[in-house]
XYZ file of C-alpha atoms in Angstrom:
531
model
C 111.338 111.490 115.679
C 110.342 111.026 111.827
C 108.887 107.245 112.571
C 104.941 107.156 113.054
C 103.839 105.003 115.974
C 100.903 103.984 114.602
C 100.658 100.755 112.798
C 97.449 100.973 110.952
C 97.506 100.930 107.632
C 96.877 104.331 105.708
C 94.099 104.387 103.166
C 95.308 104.115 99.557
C 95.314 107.612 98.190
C 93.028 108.793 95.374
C 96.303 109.405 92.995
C 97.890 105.777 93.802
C 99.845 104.312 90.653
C 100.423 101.199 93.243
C 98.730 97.823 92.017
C 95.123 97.372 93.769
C 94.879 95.008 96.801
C 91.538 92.777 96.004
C 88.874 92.737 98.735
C 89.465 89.389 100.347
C 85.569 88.728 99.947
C 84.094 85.425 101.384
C 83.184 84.777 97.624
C 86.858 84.958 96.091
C 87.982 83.116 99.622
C 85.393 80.222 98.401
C 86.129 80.475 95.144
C 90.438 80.389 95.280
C 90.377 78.390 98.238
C 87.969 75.637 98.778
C 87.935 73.371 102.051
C 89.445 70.638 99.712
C 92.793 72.367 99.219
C 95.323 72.923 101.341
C 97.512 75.691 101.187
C 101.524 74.248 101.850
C 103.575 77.504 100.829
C 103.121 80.639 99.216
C 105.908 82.443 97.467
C 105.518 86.074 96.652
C 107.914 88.429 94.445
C 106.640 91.864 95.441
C 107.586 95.018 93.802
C 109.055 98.165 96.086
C 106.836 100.787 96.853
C 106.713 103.966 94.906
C 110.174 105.950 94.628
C 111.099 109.627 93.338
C 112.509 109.135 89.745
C 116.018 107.427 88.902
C 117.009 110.868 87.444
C 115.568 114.420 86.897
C 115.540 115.687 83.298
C 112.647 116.804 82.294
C 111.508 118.162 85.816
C 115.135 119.517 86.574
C 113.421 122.404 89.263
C 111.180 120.161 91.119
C 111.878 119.681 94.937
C 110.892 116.350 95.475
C 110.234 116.561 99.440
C 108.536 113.121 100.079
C 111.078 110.982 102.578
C 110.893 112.270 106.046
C 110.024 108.776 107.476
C 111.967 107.215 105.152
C 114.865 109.093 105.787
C 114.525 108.180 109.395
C 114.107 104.674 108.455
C 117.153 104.813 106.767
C 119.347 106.131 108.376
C 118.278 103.635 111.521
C 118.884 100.789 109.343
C 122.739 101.519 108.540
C 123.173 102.741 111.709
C 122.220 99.004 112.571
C 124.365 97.544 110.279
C 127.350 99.239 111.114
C 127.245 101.621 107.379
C 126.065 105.312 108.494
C 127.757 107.700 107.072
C 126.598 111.104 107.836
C 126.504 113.929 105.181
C 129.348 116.003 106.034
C 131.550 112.984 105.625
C 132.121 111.762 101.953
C 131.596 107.834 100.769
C 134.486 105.770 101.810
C 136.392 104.245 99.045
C 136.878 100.499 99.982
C 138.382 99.792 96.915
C 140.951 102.810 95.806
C 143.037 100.952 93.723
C 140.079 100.402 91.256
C 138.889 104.106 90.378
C 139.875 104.849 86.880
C 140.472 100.904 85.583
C 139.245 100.135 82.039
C 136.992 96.974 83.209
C 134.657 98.752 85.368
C 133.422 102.327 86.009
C 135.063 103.327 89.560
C 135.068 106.492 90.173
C 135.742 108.275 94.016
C 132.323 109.670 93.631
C 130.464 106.422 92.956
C 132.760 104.148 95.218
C 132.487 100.665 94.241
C 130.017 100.371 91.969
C 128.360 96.942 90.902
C 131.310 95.525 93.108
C 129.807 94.659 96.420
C 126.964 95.391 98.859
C 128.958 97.676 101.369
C 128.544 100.977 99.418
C 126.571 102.016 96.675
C 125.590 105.348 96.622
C 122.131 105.797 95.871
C 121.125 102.322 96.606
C 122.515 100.513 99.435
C 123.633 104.469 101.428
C 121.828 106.935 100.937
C 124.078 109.567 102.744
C 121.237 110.352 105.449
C 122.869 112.268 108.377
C 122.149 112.362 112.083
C 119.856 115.412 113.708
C 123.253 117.310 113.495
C 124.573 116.693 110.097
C 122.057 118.299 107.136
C 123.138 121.773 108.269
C 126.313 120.924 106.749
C 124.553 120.368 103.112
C 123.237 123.091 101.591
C 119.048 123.007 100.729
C 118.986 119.804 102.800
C 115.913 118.888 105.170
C 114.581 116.016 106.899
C 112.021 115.282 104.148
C 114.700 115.565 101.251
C 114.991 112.804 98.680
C 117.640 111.746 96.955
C 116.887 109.950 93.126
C 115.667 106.488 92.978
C 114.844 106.437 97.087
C 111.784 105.152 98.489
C 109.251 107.581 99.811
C 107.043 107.697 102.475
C 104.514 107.238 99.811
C 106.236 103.997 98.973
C 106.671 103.206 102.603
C 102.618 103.222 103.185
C 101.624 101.044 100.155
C 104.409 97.861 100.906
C 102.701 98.430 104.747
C 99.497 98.052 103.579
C 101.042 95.035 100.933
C 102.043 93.268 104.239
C 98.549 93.996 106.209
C 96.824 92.092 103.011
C 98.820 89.237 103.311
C 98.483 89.291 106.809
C 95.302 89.195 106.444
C 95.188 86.364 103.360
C 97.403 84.426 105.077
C 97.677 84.595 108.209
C 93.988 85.292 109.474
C 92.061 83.299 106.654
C 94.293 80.775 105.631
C 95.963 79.786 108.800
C 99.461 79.645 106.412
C 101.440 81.416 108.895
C 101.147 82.675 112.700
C 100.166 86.147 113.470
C 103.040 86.709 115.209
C 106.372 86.307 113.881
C 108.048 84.801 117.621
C 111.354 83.585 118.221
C 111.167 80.798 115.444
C 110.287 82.702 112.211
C 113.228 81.158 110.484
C 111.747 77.329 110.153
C 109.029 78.248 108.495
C 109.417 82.241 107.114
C 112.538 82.950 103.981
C 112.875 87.038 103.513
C 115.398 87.768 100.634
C 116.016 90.994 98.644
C 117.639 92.727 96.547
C 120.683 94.973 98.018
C 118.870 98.091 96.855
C 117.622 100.193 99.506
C 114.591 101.495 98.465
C 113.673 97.534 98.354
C 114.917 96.622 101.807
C 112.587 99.597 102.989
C 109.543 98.142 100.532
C 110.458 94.557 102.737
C 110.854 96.078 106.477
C 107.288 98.026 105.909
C 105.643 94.843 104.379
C 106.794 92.692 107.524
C 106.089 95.683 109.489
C 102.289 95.314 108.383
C 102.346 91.674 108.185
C 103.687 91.235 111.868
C 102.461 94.328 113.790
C 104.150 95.032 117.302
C 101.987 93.898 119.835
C 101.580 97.473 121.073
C 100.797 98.744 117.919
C 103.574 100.524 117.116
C 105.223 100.252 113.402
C 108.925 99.242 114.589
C 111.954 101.050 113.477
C 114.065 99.044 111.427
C 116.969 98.245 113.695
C 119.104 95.853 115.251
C 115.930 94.380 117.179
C 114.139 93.923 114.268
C 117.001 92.565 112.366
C 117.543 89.851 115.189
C 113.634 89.160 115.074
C 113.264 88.919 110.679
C 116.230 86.971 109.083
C 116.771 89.192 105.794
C 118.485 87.945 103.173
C 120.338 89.667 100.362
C 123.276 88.890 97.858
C 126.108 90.718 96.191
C 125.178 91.973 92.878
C 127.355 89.671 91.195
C 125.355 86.466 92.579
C 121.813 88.220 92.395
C 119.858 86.149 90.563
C 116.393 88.657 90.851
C 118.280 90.937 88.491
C 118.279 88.962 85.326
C 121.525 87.295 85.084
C 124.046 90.219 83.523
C 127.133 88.078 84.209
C 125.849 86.421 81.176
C 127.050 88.146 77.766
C 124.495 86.335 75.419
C 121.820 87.662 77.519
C 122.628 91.181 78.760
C 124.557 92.055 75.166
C 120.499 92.368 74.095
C 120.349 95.051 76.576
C 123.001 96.906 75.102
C 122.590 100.641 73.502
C 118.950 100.174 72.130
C 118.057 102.313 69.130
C 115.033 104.260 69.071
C 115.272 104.688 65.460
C 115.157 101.136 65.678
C 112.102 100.880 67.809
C 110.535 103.714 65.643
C 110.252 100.775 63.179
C 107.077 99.626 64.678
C 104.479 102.618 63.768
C 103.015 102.422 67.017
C 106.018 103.021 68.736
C 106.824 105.430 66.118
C 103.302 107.013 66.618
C 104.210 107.558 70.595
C 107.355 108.965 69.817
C 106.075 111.409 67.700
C 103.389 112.325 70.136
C 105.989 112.778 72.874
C 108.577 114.896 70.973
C 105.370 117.534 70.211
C 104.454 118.449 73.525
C 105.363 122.013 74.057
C 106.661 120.923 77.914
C 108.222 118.280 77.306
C 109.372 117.276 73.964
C 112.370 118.553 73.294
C 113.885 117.544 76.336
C 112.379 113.945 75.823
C 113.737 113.970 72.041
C 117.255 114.109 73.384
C 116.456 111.302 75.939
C 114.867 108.910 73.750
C 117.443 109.410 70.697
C 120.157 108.393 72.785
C 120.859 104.897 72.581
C 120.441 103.180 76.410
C 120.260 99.813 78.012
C 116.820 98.249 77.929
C 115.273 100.850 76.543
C 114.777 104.397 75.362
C 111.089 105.118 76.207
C 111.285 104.034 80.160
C 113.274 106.966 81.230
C 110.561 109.429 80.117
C 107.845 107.150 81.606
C 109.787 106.914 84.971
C 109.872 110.350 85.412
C 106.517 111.159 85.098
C 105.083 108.541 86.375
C 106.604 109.002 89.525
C 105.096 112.740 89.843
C 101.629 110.992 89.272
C 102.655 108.272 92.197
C 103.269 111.201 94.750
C 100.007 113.402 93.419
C 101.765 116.152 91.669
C 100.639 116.992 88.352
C 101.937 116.138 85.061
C 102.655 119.153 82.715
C 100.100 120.669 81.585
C 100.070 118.686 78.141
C 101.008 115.842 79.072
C 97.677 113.453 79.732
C 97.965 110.214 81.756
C 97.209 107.580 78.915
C 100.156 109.088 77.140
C 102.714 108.280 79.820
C 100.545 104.615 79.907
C 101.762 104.530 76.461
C 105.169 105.472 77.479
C 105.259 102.428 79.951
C 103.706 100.122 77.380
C 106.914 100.846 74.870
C 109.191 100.650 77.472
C 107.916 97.233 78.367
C 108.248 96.127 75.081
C 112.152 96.891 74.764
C 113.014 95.554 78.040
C 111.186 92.284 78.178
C 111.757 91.421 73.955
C 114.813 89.455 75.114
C 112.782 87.050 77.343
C 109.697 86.438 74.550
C 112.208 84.179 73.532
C 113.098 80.375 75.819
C 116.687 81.136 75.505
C 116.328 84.469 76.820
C 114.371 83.451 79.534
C 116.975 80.326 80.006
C 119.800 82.804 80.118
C 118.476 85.862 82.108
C 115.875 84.110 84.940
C 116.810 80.570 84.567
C 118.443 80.154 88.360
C 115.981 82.468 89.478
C 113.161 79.994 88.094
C 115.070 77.138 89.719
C 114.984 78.812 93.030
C 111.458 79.087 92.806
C 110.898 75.698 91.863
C 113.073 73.782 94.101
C 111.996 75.827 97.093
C 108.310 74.530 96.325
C 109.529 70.950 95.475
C 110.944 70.626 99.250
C 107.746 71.650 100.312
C 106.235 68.220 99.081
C 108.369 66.166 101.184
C 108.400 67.847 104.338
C 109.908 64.695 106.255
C 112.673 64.195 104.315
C 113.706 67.921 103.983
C 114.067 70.172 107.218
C 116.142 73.231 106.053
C 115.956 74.772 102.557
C 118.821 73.170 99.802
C 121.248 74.256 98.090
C 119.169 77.350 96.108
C 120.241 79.395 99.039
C 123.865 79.481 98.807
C 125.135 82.819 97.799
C 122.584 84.256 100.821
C 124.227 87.083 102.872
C 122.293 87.856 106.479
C 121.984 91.324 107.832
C 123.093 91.234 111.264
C 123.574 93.811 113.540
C 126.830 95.158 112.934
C 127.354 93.984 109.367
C 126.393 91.599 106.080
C 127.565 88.398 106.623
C 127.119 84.683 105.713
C 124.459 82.825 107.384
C 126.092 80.067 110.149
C 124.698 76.353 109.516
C 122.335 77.153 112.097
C 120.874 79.966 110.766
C 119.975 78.165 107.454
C 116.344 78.740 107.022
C 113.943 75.984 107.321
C 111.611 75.089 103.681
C 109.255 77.815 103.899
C 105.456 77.852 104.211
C 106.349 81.607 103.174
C 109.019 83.265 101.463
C 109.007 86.674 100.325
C 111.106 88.208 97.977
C 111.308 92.238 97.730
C 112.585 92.561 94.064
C 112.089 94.962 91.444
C 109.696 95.333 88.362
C 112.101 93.734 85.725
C 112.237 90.980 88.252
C 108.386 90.576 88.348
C 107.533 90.972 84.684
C 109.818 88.716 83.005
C 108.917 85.725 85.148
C 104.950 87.027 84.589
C 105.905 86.492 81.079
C 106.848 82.660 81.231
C 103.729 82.098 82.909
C 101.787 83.666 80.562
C 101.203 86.931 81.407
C 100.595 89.427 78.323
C 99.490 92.454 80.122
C 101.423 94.866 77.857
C 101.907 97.496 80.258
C 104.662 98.658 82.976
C 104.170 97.203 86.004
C 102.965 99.385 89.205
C 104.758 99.982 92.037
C 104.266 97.471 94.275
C 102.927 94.663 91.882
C 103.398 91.498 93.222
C 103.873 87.652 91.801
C 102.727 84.646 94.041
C 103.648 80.976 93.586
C 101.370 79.199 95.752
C 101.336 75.205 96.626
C 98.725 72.932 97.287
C 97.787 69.476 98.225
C 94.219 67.544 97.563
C 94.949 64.185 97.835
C 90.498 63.597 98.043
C 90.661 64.735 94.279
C 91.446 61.781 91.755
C 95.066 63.243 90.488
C 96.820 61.693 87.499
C 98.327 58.012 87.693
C 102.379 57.869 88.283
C 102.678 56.409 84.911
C 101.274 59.698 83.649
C 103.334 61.526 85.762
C 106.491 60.056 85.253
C 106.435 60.635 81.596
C 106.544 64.296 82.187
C 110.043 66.190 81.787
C 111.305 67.968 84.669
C 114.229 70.235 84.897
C 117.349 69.241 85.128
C 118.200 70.290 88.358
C 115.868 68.448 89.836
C 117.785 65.235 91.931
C 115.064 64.908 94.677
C 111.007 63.221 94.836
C 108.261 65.055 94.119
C 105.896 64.467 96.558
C 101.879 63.345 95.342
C 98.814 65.433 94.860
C 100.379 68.719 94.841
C 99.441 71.427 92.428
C 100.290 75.654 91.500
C 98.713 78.223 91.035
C 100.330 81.486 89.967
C 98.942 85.023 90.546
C 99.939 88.153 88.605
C 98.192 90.729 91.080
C 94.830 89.808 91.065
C 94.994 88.300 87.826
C 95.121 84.196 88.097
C 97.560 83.445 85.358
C 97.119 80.007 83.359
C 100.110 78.007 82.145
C 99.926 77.268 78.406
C 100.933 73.775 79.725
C 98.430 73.205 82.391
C 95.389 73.817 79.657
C 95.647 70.098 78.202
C 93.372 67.330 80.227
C 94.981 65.515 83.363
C 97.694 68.282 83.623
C 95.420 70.492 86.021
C 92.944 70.055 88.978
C 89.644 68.431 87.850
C 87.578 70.507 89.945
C 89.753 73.860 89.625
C 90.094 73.923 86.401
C 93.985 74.771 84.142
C 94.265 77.678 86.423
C 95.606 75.304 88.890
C 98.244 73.634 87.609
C 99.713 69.886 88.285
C 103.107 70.412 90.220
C 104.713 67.582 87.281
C 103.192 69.810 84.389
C 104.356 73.253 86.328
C 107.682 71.272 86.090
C 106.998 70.297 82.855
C 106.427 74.132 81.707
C 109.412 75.268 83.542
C 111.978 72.216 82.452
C 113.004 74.272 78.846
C 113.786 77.557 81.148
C 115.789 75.839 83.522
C 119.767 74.405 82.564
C 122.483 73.494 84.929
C 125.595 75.299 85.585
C 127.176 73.837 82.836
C 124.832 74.563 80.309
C 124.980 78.297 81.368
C 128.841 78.539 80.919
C 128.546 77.386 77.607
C 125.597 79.120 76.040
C 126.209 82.104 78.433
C 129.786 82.525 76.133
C 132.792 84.477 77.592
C 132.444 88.059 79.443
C 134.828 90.379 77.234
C 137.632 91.410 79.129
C 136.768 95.560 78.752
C 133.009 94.821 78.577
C 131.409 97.694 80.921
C 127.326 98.839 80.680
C 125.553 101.297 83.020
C 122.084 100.362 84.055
């Protein structure tokens, strides 16, 4: 068996490109959480742990040989589900009729792609065979990987993700209960993206968040399904991915120019740079020239900086500030659409709203049992299958939700509240919404607080003395709005925010249905992009 039994965390490795986990030192405890506040809910966007590269070009030779556990893992988990497929078998084709249409790329070798959850190669199967099957595949072992899978690299740093929060909030904070019981649902909301390398990254985090109670890490199978309600969505209703069904927003993504980006002579300046290493550049050249969605720098970045992640060297010219460079240009093509409030509207708009109306229930407990209508579109994995949730299995307004999501999830809503690191986010970064109540501190009068917009959306009360704090990391980010007197905590200063002036921030980002139809414009008919 590929699974380790042990369920202590691993120490982070000398070569980690994960983000750092800060020491939960009585002075930051004091100092982020004084007896005056209490914590109501935490919500926390985390990053998947580190993953071989999307695609091979430059290191076309390399063997990347990183995923025994994770293979195990895997294959466990759509065994579970009711999805193995073992390697000597090929995909199924659920959808024959639409391989070769002009409207969307079907082929028989990628199945459906971008139409559903049930197969997509590479993300949701990964082909992983029983004991029996990789002798049928030629240069295939246990610890193969295929592209873009979570490795057992990545597997270690979301456990030891979940063993800080355990520890934050669970142990100090008395959020949550150490042990996840037969109730987890009323009070716990687990969502994630359909990708698998990200339902791995959220099994290992809840796998060091809520250790067995003999210590073993457990596999991720039917048991563990019927013990952690996870929630996904098909890609169509995904909201974590930027919102691509809208043409306004994802036409910005469309077939970037680097000679475009070369514009800017410090993009220019890493370009050239790149292009002149002897290992690399000409290879690199013919990657960054062509014209891609999001942009043209990342797929150099990716690759390399996934042979850092897993301690292999770079080239032998290639030094790691330059592929931090690499990362920083890539940032700045993919997240120019949302420097804008329409872009952020349009892409992360009913992601935002999710967010806020998740913490907004929070404030009236009494009145508001079971989360609203922000989780319609939720899918369940069940043993056997993906289905919708019953009315009883609707989760109850969480004191924590987790969301395993991806880094253009994490840095464009960074962005709207004020992030301006200017570099790629690590593996396993993580963004945390958290919501308190003082009601000892003086708080702004409701005449004050009623003059405040709030989104749209919003049809229920906000309850009193409540107030946000958001966390990039380690890094406490301040909202531009919260800076101005009586819109933050007296004591705490703008880095904890009023709830009415978070709302207040978010309102602009945040437009009904409606509003998106019309701004969002009409989907052309033989409109197709590959991510």
């Amino acid at each position: 068996m590929f699974w380790r039994k042990n369920n202590v965390a691993t120490p982070r490795p000398d070569y980690s490109e994960a983000a750092p986990l800060p020491e939960l030192s009585d002075a930051l405890m004091n100092q982020r959480y004084p007896a005056y506040l209490q914590l109501v809910q935490a919500q926390v966007f985390f990053r998947h742990g580190e993953r071989t590269p999307m695609k091979a070009r430059l290191t076309k030779d390399e063997k990347w040989l990183h995923c025994e556990r994770a293979n195990y893992l895997q294959s466990e988990f759509v065994k579970a589900i009711g999805r193995f497929v073992p390697l000597s078998e090929e995909m199924p084709v659920p959808h024959p009729e639409r391989i070769g249409s002009d409207s969307q790329k079907y082929t028989s070798k990628t199945a459906t792609l971008k139409s559903g959850i049930e197969y997509e190669p590479a993300k949701w199967i990964l082909r992983l065979g029983s004991k029996s099957a990789p002798t049928a595949v030629a240069n295939w072992t246990p610890a193969s990987c295929s592209m873009g899978q979570l490795t057992d690299v990545g597997l270690d740093t979301l456990h030891r993700t979940g063993t800080h929060l355990r520890s934050l909030y669970a142990d100090r904070l008395k959020l949550v209960p150490r042990e996840a019981g037969d109730s987890a649902r009323d009070w716990l909301y687990v969502r994630s993206t359909d990708y698998s390398r990200v339902l791995q990254s959220t099994h290992a985090l809840l796998a060091g968040m809520f250790p067995s109670r003999d210590g073993s890490w457990p596999a991720f199978n039917k048991d563990f399904l019927r013990k952690f309600p996870i929630h996904t969505r098909m890609h169509n209703s995904e909201t974590m991915h930027g919102n691509f069904g809208c043409f306004e927003f994802i036409k910005q993504f469309m077939d970037i120019s680097c000679k475009d980006a070369r514009q800017l002579k410090w993009i220019d300046d890493v370009y050239q740079q790149t292009v002149q290493l002897a290992s690399i550049g000409d290879s690199a050249r013919r990657m960054m020239d062509q014209p891609n969605f999001g942009s043209n720098f990342h797929i150099v970045y990716d690759e390399l900086i996934s042979l850092a992640a897993h301690g292999r060297p770079l080239p032998a010219d290639v030094e790691h500030d330059h592929v931090t460079n690499l990362g920083r240009v890539g940032h700045h093509q993919w997240m120019h659409p949302v420097h804008s409030t329409t872009g952020q509207r349009l892409g992360f708009g009913r992601l935002l709203n999710d967010i806020m109306q998740t913490m907004v229930q929070a404030t009236t407990p009494a009145s508001m049992a079971r989360i609203g209508a922000q989780h319609e579109g939720d899918l369940l994995l069940v043993p056997g299958g993906v289905r919708a949730p019953t009315a009883a299995e609707t989760p109850g307004v969480p004191r924590l939700a987790l969301y395993g999501c991806h880094d253009v999830t994490i840095a464009p809503l960074a962005i709207m509240m004020g992030s301006v690191d200017p570099n790629w986010l690590p593996f396993a970064s993580m963004l945390t919404f958290e919501l308190f109540k003082d009601s000892a501190t003086p708080a702004p009068q409701p005449a004050q607080r009623n003059a405040l917009p709030k989104p749209s959306t919003l049809t229920q009360p906000v309850g009193e003395d409540h107030y946000v704090r958001v966390l990039l990391n380690d890094e406490v980010l301040t909202l531009p709005t919260c800076q101005a007197h009586g819109k933050h905590h007296s004591r705490m200063g703008p880095s904890l925010c009023t709830l009415d002036a978070f709302l207040e921030h978010v309102a602009p980002i945040i437009a009904t249905e409606e509003e998106y139809a019309k701004d969002c414009g009409t989907m052309p008919a033989t409109f197709d992009y590959e991510e």
